[in-house]
PDB file of C-alpha atoms in Angstrom:
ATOM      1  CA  UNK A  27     -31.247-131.240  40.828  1.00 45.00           C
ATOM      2  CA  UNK A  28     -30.043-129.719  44.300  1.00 48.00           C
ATOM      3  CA  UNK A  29     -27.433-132.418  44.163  1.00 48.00           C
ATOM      4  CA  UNK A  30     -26.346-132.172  40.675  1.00 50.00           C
ATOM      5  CA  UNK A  31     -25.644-128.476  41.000  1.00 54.00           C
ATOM      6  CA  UNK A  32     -23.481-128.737  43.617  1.00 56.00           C
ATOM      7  CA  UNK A  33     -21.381-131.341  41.960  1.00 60.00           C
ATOM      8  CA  UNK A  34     -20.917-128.650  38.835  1.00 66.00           C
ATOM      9  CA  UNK A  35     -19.955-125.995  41.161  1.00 74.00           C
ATOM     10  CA  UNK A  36     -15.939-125.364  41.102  1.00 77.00           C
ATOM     11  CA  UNK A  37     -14.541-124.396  44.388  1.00 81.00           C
ATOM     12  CA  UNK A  38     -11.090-123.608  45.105  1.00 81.00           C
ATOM     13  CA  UNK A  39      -9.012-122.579  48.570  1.00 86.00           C
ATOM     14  CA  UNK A  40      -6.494-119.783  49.274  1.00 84.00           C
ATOM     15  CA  UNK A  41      -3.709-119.570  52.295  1.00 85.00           C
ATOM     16  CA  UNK A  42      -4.256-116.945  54.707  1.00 88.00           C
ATOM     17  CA  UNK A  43      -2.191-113.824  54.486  1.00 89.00           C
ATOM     18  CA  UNK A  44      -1.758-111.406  56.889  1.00 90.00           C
ATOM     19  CA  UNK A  45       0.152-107.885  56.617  1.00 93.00           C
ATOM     20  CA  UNK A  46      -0.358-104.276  56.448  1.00 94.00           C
ATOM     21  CA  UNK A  47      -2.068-102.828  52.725  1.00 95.00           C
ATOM     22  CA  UNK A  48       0.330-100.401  51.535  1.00 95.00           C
ATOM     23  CA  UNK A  49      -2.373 -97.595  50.904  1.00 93.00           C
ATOM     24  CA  UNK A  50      -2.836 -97.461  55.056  1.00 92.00           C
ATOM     25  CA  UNK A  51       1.323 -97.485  55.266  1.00 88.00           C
ATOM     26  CA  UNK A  52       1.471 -94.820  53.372  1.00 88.00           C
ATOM     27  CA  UNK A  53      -1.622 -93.123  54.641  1.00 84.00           C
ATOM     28  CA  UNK A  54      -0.023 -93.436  58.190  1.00 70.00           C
ATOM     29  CA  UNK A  55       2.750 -91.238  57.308  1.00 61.00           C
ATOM     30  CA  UNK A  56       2.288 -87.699  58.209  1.00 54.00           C
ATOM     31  CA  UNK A  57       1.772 -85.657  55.373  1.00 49.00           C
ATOM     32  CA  UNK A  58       4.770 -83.222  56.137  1.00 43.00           C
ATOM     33  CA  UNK A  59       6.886 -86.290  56.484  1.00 53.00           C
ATOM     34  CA  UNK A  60       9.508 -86.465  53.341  1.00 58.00           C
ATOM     35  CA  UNK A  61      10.695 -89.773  52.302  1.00 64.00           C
ATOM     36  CA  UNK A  62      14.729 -89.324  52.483  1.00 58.00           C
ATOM     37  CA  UNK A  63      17.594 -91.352  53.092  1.00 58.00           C
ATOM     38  CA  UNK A  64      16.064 -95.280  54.752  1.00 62.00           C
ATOM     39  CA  UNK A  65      12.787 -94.711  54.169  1.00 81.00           C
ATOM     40  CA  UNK A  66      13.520 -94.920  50.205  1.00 86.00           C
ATOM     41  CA  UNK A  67      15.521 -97.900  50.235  1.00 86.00           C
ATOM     42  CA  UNK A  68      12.273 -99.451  52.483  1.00 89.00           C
ATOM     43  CA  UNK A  69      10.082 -98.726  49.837  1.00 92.00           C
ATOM     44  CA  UNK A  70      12.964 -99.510  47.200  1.00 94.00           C
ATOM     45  CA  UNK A  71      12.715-102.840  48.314  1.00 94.00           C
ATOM     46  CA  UNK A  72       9.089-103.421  48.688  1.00 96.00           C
ATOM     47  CA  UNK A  73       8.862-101.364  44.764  1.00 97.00           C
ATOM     48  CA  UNK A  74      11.703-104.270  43.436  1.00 97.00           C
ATOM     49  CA  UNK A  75       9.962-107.454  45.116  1.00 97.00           C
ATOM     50  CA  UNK A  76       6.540-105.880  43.523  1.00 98.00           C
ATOM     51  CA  UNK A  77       8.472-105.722  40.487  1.00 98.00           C
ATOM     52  CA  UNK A  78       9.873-109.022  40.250  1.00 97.00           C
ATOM     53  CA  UNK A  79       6.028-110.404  40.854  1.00 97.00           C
ATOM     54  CA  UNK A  80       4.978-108.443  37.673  1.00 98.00           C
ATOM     55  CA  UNK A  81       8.416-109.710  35.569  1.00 98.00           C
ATOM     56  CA  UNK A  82       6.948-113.170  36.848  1.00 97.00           C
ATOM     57  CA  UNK A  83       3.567-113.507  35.531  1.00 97.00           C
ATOM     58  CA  UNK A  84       4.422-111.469  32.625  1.00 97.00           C
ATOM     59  CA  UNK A  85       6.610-114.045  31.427  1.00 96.00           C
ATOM     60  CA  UNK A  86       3.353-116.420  31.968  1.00 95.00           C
ATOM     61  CA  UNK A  87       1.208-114.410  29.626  1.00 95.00           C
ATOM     62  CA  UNK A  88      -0.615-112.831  32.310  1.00 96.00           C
ATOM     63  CA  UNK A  89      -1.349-109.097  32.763  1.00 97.00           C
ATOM     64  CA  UNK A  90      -2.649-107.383  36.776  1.00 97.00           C
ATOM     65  CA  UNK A  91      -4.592-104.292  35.031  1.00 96.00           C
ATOM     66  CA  UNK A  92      -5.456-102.983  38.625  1.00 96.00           C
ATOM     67  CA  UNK A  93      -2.227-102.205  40.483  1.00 97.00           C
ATOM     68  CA  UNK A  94      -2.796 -99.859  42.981  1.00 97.00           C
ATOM     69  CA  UNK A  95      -1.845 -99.413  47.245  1.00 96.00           C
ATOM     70  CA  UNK A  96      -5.142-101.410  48.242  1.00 96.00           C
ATOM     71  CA  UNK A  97      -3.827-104.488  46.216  1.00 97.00           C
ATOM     72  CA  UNK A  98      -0.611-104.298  47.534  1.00 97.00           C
ATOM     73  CA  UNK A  99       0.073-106.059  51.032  1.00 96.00           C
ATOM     74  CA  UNK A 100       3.352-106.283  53.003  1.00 95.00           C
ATOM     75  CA  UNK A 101       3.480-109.222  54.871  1.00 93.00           C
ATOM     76  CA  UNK A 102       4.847-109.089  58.493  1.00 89.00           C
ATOM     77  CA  UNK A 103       8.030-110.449  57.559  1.00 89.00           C
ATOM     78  CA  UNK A 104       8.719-108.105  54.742  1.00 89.00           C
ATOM     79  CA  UNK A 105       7.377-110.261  52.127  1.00 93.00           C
ATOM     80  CA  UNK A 106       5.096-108.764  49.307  1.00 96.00           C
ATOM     81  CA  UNK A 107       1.673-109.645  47.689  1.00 96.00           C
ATOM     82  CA  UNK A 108      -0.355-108.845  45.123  1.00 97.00           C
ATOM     83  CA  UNK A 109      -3.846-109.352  45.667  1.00 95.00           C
ATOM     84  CA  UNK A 110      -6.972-108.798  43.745  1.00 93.00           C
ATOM     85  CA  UNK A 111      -6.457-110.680  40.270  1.00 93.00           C
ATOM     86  CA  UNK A 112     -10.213-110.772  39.014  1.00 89.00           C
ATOM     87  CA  UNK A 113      -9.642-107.733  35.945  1.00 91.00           C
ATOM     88  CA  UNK A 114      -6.413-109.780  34.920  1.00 93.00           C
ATOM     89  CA  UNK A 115      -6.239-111.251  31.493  1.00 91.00           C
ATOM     90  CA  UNK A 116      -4.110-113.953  29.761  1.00 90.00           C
ATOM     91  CA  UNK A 117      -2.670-111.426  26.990  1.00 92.00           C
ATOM     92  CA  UNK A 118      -0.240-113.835  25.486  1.00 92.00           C
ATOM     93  CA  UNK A 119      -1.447-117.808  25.809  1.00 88.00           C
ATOM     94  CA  UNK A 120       1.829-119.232  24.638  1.00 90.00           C
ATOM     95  CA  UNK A 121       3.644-119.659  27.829  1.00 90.00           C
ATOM     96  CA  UNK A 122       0.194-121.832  28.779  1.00 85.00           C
ATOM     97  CA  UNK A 123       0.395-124.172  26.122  1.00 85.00           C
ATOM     98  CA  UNK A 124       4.180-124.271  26.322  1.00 87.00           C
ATOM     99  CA  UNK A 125       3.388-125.792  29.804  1.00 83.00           C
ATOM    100  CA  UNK A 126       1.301-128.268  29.044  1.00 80.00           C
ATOM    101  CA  UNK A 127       3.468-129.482  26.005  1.00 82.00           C
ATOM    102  CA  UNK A 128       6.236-130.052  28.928  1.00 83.00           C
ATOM    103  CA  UNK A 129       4.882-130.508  31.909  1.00 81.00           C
ATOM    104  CA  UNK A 130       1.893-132.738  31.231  1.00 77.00           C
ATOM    105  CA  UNK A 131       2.458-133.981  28.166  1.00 78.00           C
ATOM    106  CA  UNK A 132       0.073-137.210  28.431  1.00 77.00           C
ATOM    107  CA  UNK A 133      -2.578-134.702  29.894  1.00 74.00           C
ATOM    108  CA  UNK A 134      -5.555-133.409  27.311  1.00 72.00           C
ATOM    109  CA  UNK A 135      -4.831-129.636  27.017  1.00 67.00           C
ATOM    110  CA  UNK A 136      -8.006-127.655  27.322  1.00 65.00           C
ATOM    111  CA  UNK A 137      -8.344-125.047  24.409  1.00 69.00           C
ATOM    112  CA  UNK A 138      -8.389-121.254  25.181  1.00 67.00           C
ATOM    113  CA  UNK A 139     -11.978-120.123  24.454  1.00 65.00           C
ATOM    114  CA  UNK A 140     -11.514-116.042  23.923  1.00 63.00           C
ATOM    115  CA  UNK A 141     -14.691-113.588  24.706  1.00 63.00           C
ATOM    116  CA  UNK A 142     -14.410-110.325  22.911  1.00 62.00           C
ATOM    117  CA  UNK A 143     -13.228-107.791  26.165  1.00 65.00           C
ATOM    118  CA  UNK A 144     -14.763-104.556  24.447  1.00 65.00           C
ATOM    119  CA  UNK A 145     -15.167-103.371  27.928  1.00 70.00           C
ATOM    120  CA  UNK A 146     -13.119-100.825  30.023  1.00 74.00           C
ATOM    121  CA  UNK A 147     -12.531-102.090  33.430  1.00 80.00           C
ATOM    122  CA  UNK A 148     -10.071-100.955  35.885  1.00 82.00           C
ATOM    123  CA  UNK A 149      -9.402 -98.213  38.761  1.00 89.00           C
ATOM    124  CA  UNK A 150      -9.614 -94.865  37.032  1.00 91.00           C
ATOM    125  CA  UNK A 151      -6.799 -93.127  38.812  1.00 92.00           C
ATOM    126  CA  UNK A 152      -4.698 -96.013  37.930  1.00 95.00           C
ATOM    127  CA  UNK A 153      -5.174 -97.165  34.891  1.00 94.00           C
ATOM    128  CA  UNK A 154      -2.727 -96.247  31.895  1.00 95.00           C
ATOM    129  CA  UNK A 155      -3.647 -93.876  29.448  1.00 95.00           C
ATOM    130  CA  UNK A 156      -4.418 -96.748  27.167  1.00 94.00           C
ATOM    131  CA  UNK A 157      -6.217 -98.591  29.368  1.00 93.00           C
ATOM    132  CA  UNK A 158      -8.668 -95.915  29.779  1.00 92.00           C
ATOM    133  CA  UNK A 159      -9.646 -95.782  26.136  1.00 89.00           C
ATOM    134  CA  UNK A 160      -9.085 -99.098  24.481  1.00 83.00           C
ATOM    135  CA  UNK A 161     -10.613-102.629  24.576  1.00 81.00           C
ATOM    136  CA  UNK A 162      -9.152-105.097  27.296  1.00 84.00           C
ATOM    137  CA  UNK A 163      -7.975-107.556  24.788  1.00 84.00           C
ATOM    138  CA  UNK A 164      -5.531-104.923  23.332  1.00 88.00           C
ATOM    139  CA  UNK A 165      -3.834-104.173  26.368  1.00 92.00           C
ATOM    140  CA  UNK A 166      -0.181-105.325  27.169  1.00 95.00           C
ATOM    141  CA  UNK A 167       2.532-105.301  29.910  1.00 97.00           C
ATOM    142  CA  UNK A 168       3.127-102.014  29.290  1.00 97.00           C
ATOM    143  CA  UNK A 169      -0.333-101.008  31.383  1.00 97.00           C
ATOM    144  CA  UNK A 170       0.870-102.665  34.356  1.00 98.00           C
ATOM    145  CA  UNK A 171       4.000-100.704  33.773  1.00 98.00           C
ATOM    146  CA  UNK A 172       2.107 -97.373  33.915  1.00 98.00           C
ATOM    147  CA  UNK A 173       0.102 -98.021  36.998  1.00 97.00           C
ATOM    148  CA  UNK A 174       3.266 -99.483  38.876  1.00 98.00           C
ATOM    149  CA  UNK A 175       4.408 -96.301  38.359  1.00 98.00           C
ATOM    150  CA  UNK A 176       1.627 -94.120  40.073  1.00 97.00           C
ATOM    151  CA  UNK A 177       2.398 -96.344  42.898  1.00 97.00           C
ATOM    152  CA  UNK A 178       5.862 -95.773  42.630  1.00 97.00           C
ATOM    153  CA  UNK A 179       5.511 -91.914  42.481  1.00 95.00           C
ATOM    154  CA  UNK A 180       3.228 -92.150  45.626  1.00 94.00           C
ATOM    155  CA  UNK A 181       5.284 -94.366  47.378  1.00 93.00           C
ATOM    156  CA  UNK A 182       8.295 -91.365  46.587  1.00 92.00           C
ATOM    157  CA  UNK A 183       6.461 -88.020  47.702  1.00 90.00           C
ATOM    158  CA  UNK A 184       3.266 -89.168  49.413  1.00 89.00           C
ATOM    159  CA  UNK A 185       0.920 -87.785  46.879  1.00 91.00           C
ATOM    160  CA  UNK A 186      -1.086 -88.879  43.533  1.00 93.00           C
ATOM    161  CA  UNK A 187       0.269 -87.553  40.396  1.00 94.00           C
ATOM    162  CA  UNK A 188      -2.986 -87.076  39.373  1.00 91.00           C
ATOM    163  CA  UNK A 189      -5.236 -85.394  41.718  1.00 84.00           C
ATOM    164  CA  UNK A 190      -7.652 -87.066  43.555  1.00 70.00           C
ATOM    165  CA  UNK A 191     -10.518 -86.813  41.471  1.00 73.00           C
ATOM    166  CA  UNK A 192     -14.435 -88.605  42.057  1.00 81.00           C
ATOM    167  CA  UNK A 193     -15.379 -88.121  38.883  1.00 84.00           C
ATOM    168  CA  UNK A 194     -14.303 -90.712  36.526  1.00 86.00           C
ATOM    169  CA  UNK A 195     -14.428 -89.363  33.360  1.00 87.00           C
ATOM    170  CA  UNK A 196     -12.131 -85.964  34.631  1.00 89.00           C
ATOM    171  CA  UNK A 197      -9.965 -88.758  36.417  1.00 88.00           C
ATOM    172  CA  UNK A 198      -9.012 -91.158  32.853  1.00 90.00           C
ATOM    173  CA  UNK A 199      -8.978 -87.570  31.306  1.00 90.00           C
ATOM    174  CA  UNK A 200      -5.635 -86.971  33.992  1.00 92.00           C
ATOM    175  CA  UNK A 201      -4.067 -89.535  33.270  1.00 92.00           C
ATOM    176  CA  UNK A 202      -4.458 -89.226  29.486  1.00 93.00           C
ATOM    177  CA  UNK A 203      -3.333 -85.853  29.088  1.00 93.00           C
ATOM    178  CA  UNK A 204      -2.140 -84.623  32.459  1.00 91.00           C
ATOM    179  CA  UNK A 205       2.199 -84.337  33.190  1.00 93.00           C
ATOM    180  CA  UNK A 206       2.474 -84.966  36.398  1.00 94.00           C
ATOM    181  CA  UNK A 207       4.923 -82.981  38.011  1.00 93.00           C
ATOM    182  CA  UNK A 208       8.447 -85.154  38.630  1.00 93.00           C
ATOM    183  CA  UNK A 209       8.753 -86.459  41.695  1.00 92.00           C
ATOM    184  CA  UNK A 210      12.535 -84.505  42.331  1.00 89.00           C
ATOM    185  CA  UNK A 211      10.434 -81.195  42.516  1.00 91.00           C
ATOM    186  CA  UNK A 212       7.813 -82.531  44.244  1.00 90.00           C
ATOM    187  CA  UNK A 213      10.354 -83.807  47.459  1.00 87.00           C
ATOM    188  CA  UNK A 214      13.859 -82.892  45.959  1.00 82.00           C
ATOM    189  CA  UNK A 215      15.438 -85.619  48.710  1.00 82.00           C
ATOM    190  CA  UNK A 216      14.686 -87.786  45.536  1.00 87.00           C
ATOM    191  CA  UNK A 217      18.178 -88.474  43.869  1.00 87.00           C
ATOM    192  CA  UNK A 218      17.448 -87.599  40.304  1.00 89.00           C
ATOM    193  CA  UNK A 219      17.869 -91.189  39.134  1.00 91.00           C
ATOM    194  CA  UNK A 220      14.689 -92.190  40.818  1.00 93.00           C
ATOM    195  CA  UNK A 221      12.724 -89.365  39.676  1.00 93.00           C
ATOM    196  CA  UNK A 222      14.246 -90.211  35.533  1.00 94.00           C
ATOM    197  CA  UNK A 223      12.892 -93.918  36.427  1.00 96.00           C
ATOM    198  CA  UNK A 224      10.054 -93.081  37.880  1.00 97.00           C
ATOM    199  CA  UNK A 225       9.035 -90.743  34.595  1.00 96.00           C
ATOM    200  CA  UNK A 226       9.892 -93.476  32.071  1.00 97.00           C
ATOM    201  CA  UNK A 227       7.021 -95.792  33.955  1.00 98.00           C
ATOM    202  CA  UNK A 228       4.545 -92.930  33.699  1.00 97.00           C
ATOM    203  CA  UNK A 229       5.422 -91.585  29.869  1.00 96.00           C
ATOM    204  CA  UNK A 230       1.787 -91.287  27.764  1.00 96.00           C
ATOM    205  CA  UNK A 231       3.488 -93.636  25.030  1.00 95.00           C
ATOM    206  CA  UNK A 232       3.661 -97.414  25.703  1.00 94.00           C
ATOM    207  CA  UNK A 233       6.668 -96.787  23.203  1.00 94.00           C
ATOM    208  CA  UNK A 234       8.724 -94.629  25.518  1.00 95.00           C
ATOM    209  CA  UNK A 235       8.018 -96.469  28.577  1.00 97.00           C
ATOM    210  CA  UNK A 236       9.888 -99.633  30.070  1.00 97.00           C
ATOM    211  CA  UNK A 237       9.065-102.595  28.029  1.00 95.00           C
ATOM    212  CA  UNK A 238       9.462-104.498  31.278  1.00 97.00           C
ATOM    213  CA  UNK A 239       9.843-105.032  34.730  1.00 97.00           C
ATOM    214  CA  UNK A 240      13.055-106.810  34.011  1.00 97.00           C
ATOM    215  CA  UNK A 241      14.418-103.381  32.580  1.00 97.00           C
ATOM    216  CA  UNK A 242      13.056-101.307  35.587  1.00 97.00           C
ATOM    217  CA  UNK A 243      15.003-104.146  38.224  1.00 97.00           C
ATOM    218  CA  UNK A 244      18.072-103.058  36.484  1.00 96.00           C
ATOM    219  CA  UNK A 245      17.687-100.005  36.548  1.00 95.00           C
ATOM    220  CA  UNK A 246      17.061 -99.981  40.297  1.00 94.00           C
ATOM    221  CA  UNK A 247      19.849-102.005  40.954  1.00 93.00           C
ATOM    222  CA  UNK A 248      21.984 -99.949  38.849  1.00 91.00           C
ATOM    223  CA  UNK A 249      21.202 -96.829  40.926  1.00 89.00           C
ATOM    224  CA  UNK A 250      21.686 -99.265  44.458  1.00 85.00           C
ATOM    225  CA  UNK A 251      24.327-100.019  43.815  1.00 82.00           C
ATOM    226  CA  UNK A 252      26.416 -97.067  42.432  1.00 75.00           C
ATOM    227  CA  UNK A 253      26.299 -95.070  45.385  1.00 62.00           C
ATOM    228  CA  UNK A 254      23.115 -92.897  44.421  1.00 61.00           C
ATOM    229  CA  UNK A 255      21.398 -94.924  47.170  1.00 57.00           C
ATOM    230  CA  UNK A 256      23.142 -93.780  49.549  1.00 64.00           C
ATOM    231  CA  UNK A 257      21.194 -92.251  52.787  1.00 64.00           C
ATOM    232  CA  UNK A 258      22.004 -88.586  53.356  1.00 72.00           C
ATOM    233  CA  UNK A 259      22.515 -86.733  56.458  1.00 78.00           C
ATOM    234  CA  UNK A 260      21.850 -83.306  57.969  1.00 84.00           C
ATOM    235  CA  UNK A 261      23.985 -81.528  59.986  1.00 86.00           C
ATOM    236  CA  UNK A 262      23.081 -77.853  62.121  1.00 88.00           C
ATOM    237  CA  UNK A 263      25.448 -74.749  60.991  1.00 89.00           C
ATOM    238  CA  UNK A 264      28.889 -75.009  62.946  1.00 88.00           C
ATOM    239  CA  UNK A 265      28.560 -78.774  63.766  1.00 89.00           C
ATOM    240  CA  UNK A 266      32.383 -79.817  63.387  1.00 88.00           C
ATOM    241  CA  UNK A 267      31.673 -83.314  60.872  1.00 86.00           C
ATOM    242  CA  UNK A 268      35.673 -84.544  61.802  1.00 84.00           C
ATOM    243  CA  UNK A 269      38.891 -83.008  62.892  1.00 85.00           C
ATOM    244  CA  UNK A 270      42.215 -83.975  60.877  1.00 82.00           C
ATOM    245  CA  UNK A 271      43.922 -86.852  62.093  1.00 78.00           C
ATOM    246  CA  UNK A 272      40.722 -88.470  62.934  1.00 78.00           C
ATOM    247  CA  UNK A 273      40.307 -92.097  61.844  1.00 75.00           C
ATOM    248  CA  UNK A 274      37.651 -92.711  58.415  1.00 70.00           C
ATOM    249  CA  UNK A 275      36.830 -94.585  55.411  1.00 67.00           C
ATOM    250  CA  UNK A 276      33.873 -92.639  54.577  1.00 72.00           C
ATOM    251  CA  UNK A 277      33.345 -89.761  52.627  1.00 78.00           C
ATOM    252  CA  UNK A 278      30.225 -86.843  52.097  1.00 81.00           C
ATOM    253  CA  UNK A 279      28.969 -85.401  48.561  1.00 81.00           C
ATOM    254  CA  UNK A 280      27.516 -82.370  49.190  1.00 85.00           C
ATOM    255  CA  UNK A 281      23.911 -82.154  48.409  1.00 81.00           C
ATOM    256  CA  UNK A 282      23.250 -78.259  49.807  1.00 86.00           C
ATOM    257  CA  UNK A 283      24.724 -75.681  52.208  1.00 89.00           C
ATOM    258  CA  UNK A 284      28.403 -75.066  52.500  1.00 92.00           C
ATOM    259  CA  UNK A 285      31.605 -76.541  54.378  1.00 92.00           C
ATOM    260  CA  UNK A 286      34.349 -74.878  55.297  1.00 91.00           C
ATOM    261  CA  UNK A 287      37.857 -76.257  56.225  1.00 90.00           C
ATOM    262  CA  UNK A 288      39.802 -74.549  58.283  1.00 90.00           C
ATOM    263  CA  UNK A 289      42.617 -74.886  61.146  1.00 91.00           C
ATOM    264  CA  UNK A 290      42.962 -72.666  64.418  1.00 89.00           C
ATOM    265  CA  UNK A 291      46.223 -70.760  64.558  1.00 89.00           C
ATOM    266  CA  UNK A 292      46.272 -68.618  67.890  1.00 88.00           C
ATOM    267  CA  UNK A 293      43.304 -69.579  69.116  1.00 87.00           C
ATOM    268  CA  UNK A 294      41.863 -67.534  65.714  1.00 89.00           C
ATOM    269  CA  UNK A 295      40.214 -69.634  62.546  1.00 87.00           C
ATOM    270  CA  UNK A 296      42.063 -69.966  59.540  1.00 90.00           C
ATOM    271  CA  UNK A 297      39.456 -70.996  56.260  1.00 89.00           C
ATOM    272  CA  UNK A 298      41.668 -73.109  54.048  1.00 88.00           C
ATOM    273  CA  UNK A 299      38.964 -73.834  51.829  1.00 88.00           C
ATOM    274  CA  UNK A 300      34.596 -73.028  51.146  1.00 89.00           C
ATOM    275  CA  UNK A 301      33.020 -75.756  49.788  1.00 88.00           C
ATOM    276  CA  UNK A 302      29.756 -76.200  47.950  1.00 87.00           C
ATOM    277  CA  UNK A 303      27.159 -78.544  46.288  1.00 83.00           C
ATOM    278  CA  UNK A 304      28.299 -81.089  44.020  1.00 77.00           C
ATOM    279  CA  UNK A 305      32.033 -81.169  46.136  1.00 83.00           C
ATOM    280  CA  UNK A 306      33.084 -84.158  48.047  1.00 83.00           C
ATOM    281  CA  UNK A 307      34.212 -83.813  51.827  1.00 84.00           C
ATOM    282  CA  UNK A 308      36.077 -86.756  53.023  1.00 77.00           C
ATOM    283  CA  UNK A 309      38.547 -89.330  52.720  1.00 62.00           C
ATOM    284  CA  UNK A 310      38.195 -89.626  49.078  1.00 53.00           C
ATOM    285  CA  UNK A 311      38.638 -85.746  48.543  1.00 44.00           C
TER     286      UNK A 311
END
């Protein structure tokens, strides 16, 4: 008998991985530390490779349902994993038989047995508003969507959007009917367009939110790559940024604070102009 059970047992292997979770990244940054300038494109990137995981096994019919910073692990070499796939669920079985139609055609394909998932299963603080109140088997990409965002939002200003609550019925409760507050006026070194993307993952209607990863990968690349990304700088009152004449192909937007330009006639300063927020300072003035 001894024998025959172990020859029923299935056993399968995994690589090794090695990295840093992202919950202890971010819970080594001081808490009066703002994200700004390189440290969002850092977690840009690590947010878009996450992102093109999730566009991935989407497209394979397969749904995470517990994204959060402790499933999340940056390799050493910048790669990123998501780990912990034991509450996800085949929501859409068509890309599985599709495989097996073209891939192994001469192989038998096994038949998808479905349980009824009546169950709610998941990490409270993370889970989307839907996912805190329906059956498993109902759930869709859009759930990954929403917790993707928490993680985003963290990732962004440092904090939950919900607060940190033990209790898991006052927790779903948050995320069902709590607005967290946008990420711009939580740390307003957000450019806007982050904060807009970062509310469309987090909306209380699946129908308002991305419909995928795909559409948030655009998005990001959109703002990359039209100078929103840009990292900003901070300069002391009465630091001189550049003289005229001096060589440059670069130029400033100004996010707060003033700049004056002015010439010295007489050893006295001349202002030839004030400018503001919202102005450009540069070569391209």
């Amino acid at each position: 008998d001894a024998f025959l059970n172990r020859e029923k047992n299935i056993n399968y292997s995994m690589k090794p991985i090695e990295g840093k979770l992202l919950s202890d990244k971010l819970q080594s940054k001081p808490a009066y530390e703002k994200v700004s300038g390189t440290s969002i494109n850092k977690y840009l990137e690590i947010f878009k490779k996450l992102s093109e995981t999730l566009s991935y096994v989407h497209d394979k019919g397969v749904i995470h349902l517990d994204i959060k910073p402790d499933n999340i692990l940056i390799g050493n070499y910048g790669e990123v994993i998501l780990m912990d796939w034991g509450n996800a669920r085949l929501y859409d079985p068509t890309p599985y038989y599709e495989f097996f139609k073209t891939e192994l055609p001469n192989t038998k394909m096994a038949r998808i047995e479905k349980e009824p998932e009546n169950m709610i299963i998941g990490t409270p603080n993370y889970m989307s508003p839907e996912q805190t109140k329906s059956d498993r088997e109902t759930l869709t990409p859009s759930s990954d969507i929403f917790s993707a965002g928490i993680v985003f939002y963290q990732m962004m200003t440092g904090i939950h959007p919900f607060p940190e609550i033990h209790d898991t019925g006052v927790a779903m409760a948050q995320v069902r009917n709590l607005d967290p507050i946008p990420i711009y006026n939580v740390n307003n070194d957000i450019p806007i367009r982050l904060s807009m993307i970062c509310d469309k993952m987090l909306k209380k209607d699946a129908m308002f939110r991305y419909h995928s990863f795909k559409e948030i990968i655009d998005d990001i690349d959109e703002f990359c790559n039209s100078g929103q990304g840009f990292s900003t700088m901070t300069y002391q009152p009465g630091t001189i940024i550049f003289n005229e004449g001096d060589e440059g192909d670069y130029s400033f937007k100004i996010l707060s604070g003033k700049v004056q330009v002015y010439k010295t006639i007489d050893n006295k300063r001349e202002v030839l102009a004030e400018l503001g927020k919202g102005e450009i300072v540069g070569e391209l003035a």
